Coordinates of C-alpha atoms in Angstrom, one line a residue:
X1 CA -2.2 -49.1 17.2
X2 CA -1.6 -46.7 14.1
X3 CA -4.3 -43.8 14.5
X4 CA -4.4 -40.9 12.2
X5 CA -5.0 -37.6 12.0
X6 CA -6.5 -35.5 8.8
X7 CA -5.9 -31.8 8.7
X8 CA -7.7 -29.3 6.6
X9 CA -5.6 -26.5 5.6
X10 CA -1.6 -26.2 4.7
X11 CA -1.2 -23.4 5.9
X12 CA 0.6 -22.5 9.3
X13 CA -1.9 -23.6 11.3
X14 CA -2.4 -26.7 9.3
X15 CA 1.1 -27.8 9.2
X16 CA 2.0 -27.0 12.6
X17 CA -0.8 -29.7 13.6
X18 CA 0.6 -32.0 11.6
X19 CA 4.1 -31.6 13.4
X20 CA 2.2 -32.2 16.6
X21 CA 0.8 -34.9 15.6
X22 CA 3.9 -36.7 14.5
X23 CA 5.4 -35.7 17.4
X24 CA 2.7 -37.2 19.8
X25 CA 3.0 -40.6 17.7
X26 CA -0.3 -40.3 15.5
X27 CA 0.0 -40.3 11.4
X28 CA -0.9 -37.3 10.1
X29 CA -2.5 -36.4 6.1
X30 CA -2.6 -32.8 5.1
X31 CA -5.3 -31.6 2.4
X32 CA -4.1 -28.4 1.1
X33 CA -7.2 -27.0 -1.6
X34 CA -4.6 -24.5 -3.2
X35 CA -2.2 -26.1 -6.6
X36 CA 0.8 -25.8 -4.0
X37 CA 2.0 -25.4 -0.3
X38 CA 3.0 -21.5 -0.4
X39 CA 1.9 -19.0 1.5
X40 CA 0.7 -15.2 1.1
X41 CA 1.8 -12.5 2.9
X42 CA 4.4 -10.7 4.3
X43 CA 6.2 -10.6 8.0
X44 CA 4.5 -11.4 11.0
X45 CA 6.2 -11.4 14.7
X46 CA 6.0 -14.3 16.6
X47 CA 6.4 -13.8 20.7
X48 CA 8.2 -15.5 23.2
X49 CA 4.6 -17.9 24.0
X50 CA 5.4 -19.2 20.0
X51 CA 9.0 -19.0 19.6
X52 CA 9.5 -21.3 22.7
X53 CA 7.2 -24.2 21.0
X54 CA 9.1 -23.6 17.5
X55 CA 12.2 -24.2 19.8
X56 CA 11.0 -27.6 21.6
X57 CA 10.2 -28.6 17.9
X58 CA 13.6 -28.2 16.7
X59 CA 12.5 -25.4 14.4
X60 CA 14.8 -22.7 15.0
X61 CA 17.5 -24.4 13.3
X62 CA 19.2 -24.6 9.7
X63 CA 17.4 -22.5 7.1
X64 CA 15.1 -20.9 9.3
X65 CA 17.7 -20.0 11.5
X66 CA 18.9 -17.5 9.2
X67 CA 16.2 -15.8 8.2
X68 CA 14.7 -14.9 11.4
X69 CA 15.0 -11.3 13.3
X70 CA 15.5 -10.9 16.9
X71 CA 14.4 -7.1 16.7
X72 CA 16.8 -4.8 19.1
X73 CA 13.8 -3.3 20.6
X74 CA 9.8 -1.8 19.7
X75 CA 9.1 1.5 20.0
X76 CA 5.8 3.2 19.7
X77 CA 5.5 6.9 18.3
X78 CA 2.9 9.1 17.3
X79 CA 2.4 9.3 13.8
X80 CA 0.6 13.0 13.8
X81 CA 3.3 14.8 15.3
X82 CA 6.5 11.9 15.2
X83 CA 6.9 12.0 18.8
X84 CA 8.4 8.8 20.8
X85 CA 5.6 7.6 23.2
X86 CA 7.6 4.3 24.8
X87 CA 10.3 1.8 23.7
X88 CA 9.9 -2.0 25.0
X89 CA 13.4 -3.6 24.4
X90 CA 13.5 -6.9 22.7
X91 CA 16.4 -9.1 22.2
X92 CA 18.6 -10.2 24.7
X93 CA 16.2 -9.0 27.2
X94 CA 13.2 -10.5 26.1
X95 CA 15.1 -14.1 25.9
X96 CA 16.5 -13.1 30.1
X97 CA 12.4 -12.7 30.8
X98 CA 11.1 -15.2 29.1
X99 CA 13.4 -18.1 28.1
X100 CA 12.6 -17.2 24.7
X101 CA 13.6 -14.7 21.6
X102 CA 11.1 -12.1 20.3
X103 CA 11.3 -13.0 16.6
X104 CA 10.3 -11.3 13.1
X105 CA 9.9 -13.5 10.2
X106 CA 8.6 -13.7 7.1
X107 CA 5.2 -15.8 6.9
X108 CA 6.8 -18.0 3.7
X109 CA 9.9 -18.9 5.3
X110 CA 8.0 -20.1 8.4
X111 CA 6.1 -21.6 6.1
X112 CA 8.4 -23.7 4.6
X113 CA 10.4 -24.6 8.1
X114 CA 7.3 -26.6 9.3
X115 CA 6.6 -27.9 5.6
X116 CA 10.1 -29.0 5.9
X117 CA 9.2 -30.6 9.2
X118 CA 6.3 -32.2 8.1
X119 CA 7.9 -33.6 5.4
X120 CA 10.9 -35.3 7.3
X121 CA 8.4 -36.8 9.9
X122 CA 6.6 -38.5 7.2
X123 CA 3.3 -36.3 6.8
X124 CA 1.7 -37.1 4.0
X125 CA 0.7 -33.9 2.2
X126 CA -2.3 -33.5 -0.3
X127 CA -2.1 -30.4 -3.0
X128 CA -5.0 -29.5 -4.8
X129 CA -7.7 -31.4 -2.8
X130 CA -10.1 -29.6 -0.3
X131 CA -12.2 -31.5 2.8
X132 CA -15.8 -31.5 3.0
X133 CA -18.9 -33.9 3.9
X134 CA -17.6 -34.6 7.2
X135 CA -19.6 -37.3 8.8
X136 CA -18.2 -39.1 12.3
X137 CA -19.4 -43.4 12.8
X138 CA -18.0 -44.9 15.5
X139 CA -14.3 -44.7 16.4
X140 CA -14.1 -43.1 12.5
X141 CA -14.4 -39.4 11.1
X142 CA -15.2 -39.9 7.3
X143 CA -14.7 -36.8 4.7
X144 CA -14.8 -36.2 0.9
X145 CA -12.4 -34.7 -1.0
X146 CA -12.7 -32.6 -3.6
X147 CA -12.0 -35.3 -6.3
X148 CA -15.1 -37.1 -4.6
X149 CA -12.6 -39.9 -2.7
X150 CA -13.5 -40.5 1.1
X151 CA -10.8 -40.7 3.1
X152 CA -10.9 -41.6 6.9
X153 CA -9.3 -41.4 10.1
X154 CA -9.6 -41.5 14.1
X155 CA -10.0 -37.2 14.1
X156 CA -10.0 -34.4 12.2
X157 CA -8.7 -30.9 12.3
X158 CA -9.5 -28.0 10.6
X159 CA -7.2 -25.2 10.3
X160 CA -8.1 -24.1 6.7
X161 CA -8.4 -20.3 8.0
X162 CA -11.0 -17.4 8.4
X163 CA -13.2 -19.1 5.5
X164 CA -13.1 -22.2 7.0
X165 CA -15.7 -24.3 5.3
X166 CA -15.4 -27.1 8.1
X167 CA -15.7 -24.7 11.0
X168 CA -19.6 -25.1 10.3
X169 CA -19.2 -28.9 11.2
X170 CA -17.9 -27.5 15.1
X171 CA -19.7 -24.0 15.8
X172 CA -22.4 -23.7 13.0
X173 CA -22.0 -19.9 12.9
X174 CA -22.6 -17.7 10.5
X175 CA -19.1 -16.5 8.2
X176 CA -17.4 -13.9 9.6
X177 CA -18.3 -10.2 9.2
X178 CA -15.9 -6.9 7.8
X179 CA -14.6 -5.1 10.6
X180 CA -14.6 -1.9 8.1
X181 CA -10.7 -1.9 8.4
X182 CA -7.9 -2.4 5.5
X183 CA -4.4 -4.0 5.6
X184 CA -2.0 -2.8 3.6
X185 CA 1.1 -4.6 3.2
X186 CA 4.7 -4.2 1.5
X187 CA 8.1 -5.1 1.5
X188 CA 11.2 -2.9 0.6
X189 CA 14.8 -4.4 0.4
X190 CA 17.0 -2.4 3.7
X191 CA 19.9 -1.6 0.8
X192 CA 17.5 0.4 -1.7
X193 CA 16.3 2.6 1.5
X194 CA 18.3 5.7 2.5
X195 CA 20.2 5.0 5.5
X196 CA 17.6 6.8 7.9
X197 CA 14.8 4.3 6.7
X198 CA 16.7 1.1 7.7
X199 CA 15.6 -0.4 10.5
X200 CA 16.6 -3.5 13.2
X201 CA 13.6 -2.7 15.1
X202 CA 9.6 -2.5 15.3
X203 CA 8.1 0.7 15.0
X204 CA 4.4 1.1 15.5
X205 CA 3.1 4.9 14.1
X206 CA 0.0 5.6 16.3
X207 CA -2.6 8.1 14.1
X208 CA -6.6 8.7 13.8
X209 CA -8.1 5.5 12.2
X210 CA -4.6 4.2 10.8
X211 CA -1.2 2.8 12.1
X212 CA 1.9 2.0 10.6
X213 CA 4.1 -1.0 11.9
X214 CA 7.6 -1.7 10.3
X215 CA 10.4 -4.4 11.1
X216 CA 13.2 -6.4 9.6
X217 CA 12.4 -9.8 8.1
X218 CA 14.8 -12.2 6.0
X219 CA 17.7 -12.1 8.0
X220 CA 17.5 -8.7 8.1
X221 CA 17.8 -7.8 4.6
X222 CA 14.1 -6.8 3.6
X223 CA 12.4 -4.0 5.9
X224 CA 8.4 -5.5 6.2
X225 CA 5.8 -2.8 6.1
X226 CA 1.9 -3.1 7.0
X227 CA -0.8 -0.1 7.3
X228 CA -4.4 -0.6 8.7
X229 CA -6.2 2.0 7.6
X230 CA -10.0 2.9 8.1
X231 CA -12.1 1.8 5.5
X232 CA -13.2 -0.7 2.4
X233 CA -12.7 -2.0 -0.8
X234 CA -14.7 -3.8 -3.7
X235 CA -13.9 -7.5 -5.1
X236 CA -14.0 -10.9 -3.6
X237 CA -13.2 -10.4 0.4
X238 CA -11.9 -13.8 0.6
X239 CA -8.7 -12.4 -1.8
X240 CA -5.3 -12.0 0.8
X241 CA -3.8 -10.3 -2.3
X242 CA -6.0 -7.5 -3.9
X243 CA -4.0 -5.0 -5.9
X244 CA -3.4 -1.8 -3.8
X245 CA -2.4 1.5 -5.2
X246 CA -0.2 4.0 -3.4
X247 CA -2.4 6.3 -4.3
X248 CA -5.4 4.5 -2.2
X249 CA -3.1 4.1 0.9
X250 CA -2.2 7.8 0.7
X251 CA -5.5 9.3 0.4
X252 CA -6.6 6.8 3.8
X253 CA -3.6 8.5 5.6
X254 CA -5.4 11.1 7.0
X255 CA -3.1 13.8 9.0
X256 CA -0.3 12.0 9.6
X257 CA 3.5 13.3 10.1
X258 CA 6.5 13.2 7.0
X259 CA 7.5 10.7 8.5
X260 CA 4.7 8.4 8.1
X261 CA 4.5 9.4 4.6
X262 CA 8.2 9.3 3.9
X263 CA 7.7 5.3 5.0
X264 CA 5.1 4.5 3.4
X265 CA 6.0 6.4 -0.4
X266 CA 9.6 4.1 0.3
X267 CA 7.5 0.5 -0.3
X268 CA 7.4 0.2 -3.8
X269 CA 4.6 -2.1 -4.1
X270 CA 1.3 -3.0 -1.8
X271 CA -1.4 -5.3 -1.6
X272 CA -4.4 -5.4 0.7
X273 CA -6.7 -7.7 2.0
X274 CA -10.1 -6.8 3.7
X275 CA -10.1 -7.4 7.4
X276 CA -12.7 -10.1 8.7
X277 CA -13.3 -11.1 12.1
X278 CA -15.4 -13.0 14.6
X279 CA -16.7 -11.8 17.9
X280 CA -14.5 -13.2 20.7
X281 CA -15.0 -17.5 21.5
X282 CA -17.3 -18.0 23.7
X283 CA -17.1 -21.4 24.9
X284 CA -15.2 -24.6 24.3
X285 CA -18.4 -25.7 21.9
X286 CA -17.2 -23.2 19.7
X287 CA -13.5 -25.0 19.3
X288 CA -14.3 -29.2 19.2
X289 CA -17.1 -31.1 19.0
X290 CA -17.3 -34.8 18.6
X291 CA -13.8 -36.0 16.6
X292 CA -13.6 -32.7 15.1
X293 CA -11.4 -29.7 16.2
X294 CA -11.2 -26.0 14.8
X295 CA -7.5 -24.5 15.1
X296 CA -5.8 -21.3 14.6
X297 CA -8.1 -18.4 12.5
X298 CA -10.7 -21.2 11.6
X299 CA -11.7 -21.0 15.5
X300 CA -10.7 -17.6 16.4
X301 CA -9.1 -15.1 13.5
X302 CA -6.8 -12.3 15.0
X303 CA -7.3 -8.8 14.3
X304 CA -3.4 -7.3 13.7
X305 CA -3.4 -5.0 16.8
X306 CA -1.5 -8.0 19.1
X307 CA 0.5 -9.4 16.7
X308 CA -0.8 -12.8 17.6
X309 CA -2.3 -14.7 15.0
X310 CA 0.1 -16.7 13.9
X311 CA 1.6 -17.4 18.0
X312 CA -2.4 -18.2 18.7
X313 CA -2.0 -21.2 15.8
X314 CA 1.2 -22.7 17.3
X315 CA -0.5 -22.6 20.8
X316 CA -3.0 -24.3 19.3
X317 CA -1.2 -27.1 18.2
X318 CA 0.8 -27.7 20.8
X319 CA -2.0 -28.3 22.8
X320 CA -3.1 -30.8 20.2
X321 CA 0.0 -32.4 20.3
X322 CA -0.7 -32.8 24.1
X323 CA -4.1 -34.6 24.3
X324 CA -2.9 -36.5 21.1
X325 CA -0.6 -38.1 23.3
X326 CA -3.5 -39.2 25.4
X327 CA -6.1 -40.3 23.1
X328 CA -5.8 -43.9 22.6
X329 CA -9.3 -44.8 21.9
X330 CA -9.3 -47.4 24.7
X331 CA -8.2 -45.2 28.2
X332 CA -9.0 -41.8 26.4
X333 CA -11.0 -41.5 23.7
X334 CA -10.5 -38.7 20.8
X335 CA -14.0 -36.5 21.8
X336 CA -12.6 -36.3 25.3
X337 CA -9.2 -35.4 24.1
X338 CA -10.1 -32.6 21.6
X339 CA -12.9 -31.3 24.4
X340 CA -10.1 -30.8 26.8
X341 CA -8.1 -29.1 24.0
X342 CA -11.0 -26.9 23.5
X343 CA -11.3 -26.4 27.0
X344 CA -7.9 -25.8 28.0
X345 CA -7.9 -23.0 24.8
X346 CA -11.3 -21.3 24.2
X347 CA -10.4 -19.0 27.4
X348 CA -6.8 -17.8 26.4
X349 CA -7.5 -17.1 23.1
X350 CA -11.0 -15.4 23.8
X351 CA -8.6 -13.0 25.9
X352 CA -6.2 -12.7 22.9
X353 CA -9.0 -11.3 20.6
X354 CA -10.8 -9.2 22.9
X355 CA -7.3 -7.1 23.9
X356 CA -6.5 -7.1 19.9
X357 CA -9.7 -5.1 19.7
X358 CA -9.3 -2.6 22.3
X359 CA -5.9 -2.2 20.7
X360 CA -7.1 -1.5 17.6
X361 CA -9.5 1.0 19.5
X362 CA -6.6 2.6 21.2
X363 CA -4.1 2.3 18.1
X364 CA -6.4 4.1 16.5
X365 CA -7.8 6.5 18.6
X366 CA -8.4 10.5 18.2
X367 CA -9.2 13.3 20.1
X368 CA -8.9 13.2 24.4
X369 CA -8.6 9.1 24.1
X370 CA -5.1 10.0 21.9
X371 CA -4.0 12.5 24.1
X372 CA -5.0 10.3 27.1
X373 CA -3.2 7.3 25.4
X374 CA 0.1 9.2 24.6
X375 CA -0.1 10.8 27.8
X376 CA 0.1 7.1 29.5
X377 CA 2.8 5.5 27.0
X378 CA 5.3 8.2 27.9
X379 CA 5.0 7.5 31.5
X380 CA 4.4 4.2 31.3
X381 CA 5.4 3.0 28.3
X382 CA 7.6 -0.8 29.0
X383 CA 4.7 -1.6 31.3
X384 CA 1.9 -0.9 28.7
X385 CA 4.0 -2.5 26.0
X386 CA 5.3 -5.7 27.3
X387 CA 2.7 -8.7 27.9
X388 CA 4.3 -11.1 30.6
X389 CA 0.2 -12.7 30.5
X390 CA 0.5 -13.6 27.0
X391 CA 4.4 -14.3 26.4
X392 CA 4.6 -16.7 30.2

């Protein structure tokens, strides 16, 4: 029996559920609301919990291949005074821990590996046209696209992001809130940096109500570049690319060390988006109801202080994949299958968020709690670093 899955949202998220779907042996239509399947951004690191999953799905091969990082190591360092607080080494060692790489990539060429795969498992992909006026009859989820055609289909997923306009069809919440805190991002090619700016590795500058996190992405030959800072910014919050002036970012600083400033004055250009955010997930409830099931930032957006939000996603889906392979209408039907997704998620990524927070409280900490903080990473600082509960 041919069953079929509609997915909200081309993003990441979106196509990596497609993938899972093909993969447990449903059909699988993507509605993408934007002219085009591209993605914003810049880098984002993807753990060993992600990387083995993009492995399984034969993803780290070819194109993408090439363009990935396996980072040498992360260190963290103080950006007031440019001390060292702890090094976690990545590569090789991270692949002996955990069977898989520690990888830094750039969110468009990720991007385009799972459109790729998507595309060669016979996806069918929908530009331009956005879900909405989802109902559920029977066996069927019904929804309306935005040229006013109903298309059907055993379940639905939504993964169209922190403005998820489905996500009200699972949890009925409110939109998500500012968390008062700015991203700036950048990228800088390695060959127009001098020599003591290139780097193989992630480095994480620690100051008062900023931090500074840098690493290589496209093969290596562009340095990536993103600064949270304290504060906010007029326009339209859902924008992911608000102009940024380096003037803005340097007057958020605050007291940090040359060093900082020396990075950031080498990325010629930035952009900024306004951080939004949910409190934690707080049941299953809040992931699937009925033949409808939120994924990725729609059910739980990351704050950037874990460096999970895309891993989170890919989790996601492979879990999808799972109780896909299960849900035959007959033995197991779809509700069941996407409340056991929900259940066997809503916990783990609940965790994720609430440790991204208190990272962002520590990352950014002053006073006693940064002395107390560096204090700890130099003593402690591969323990405090590596996360065997999240990359196991």
């Amino acid at each position: 029996m041919t069953r079929e899955l509609l997915v909200a949202g081309g993003g990441i998220g979106g196509l990596a559920a497609a993938v899972a779907a093909r993969r447990a042996g449903w059909e699988a239509r993507v509605f993408e609301q934007a002219a085009a399947f591209s993605e914003v951004g810049a880098g984002i690191q993807l753990g060993p919990n992600a990387t083995r999953i993009l492995h399984e799905w034969d993803l780290l091969q070819g194109e993408l291949e090439q363009l990935v990082v396996a980072p040498s190591r992360l260190r963290a360092r103080d950006g007031v005074d440019g001390a060292d607080l702890g090094v976690l080494e990545l590569g090789g060692a991270m692949r002996q821990r955990y069977g898989a790489p520690y990888l830094t990539v750039h969110r468009a060429d990720l991007q385009a590996a799972l459109l790729r795969a998507a595309q060669s498992s016979g996806v069918r992909l929908h530009s331009g046209s956005r879900l909405g006026g989802v109902e559920e009859q029977g066996k069927v989820v019904t929804a309306r696209t935005g040229e006013a055609r109903l298309v059907e289909a055993e379940a639905l997923v939504a993964a169209d992001g922190v403005w998820s306009s489905l996500r009200v069809e699972v949890a009925g919440d409110a939109p998500t809130q500012r968390t008062g805190q700015l991203a700036y991002r950048g990228l800088v090619r390695q060959q127009d940096l001098p020599q003591a700016l290139r780097s193989d590795e992630v480095t994480v500058w620690l100051a008062p109500r900023m931090h500074l996190v840098t690493y290589p992405v496209r093969g290596g030959d562009w340095l990536n570049a993103v600064c949270v800072v304290e504060g906010t910014q007029p326009g339209d919050p859902r924008d992911w690319d608000l102009a940024a002036s380096r003037a803005q970012l340097d007057a958020a600083l605050g007291p940090v060390c040359a060093a900082v400033r020396e990075r950031v004055a080498s990325v010629p250009q930035w952009s900024l988006w306004v951080l939004h955010a949910r409190p934690p997930v707080g049941s299953a409830d809040e992931m699937a109801r009925g033949r409808v099931a939120l994924l990725g930032d729609a059910a739980h957006p990351m704050r950037p202080y874990l460096a999970q939000g895309a891993g989170m996603a890919i989790e996601d889906a492979r879990e999808m994949q799972r109780v896909l392979a299960i849900a035959d209408d007959r033995i197991v039907d779809v509700p069941t299958a996407f409340r056991r997704y929900a259940l066997n998620r809503w916990q783990r990524v609940a965790r994720v968020q609430e440790r991204s927070i208190r990272n962002g409280t520590i990352f950014h900490a002053s006073g006693p709690l940064r002395m107390a903080r560096n204090a700890a990473m130099r003593v402690l600082g591969q323990r405090l670093l590596d996360q065997p509960w999240l990359y196991k």
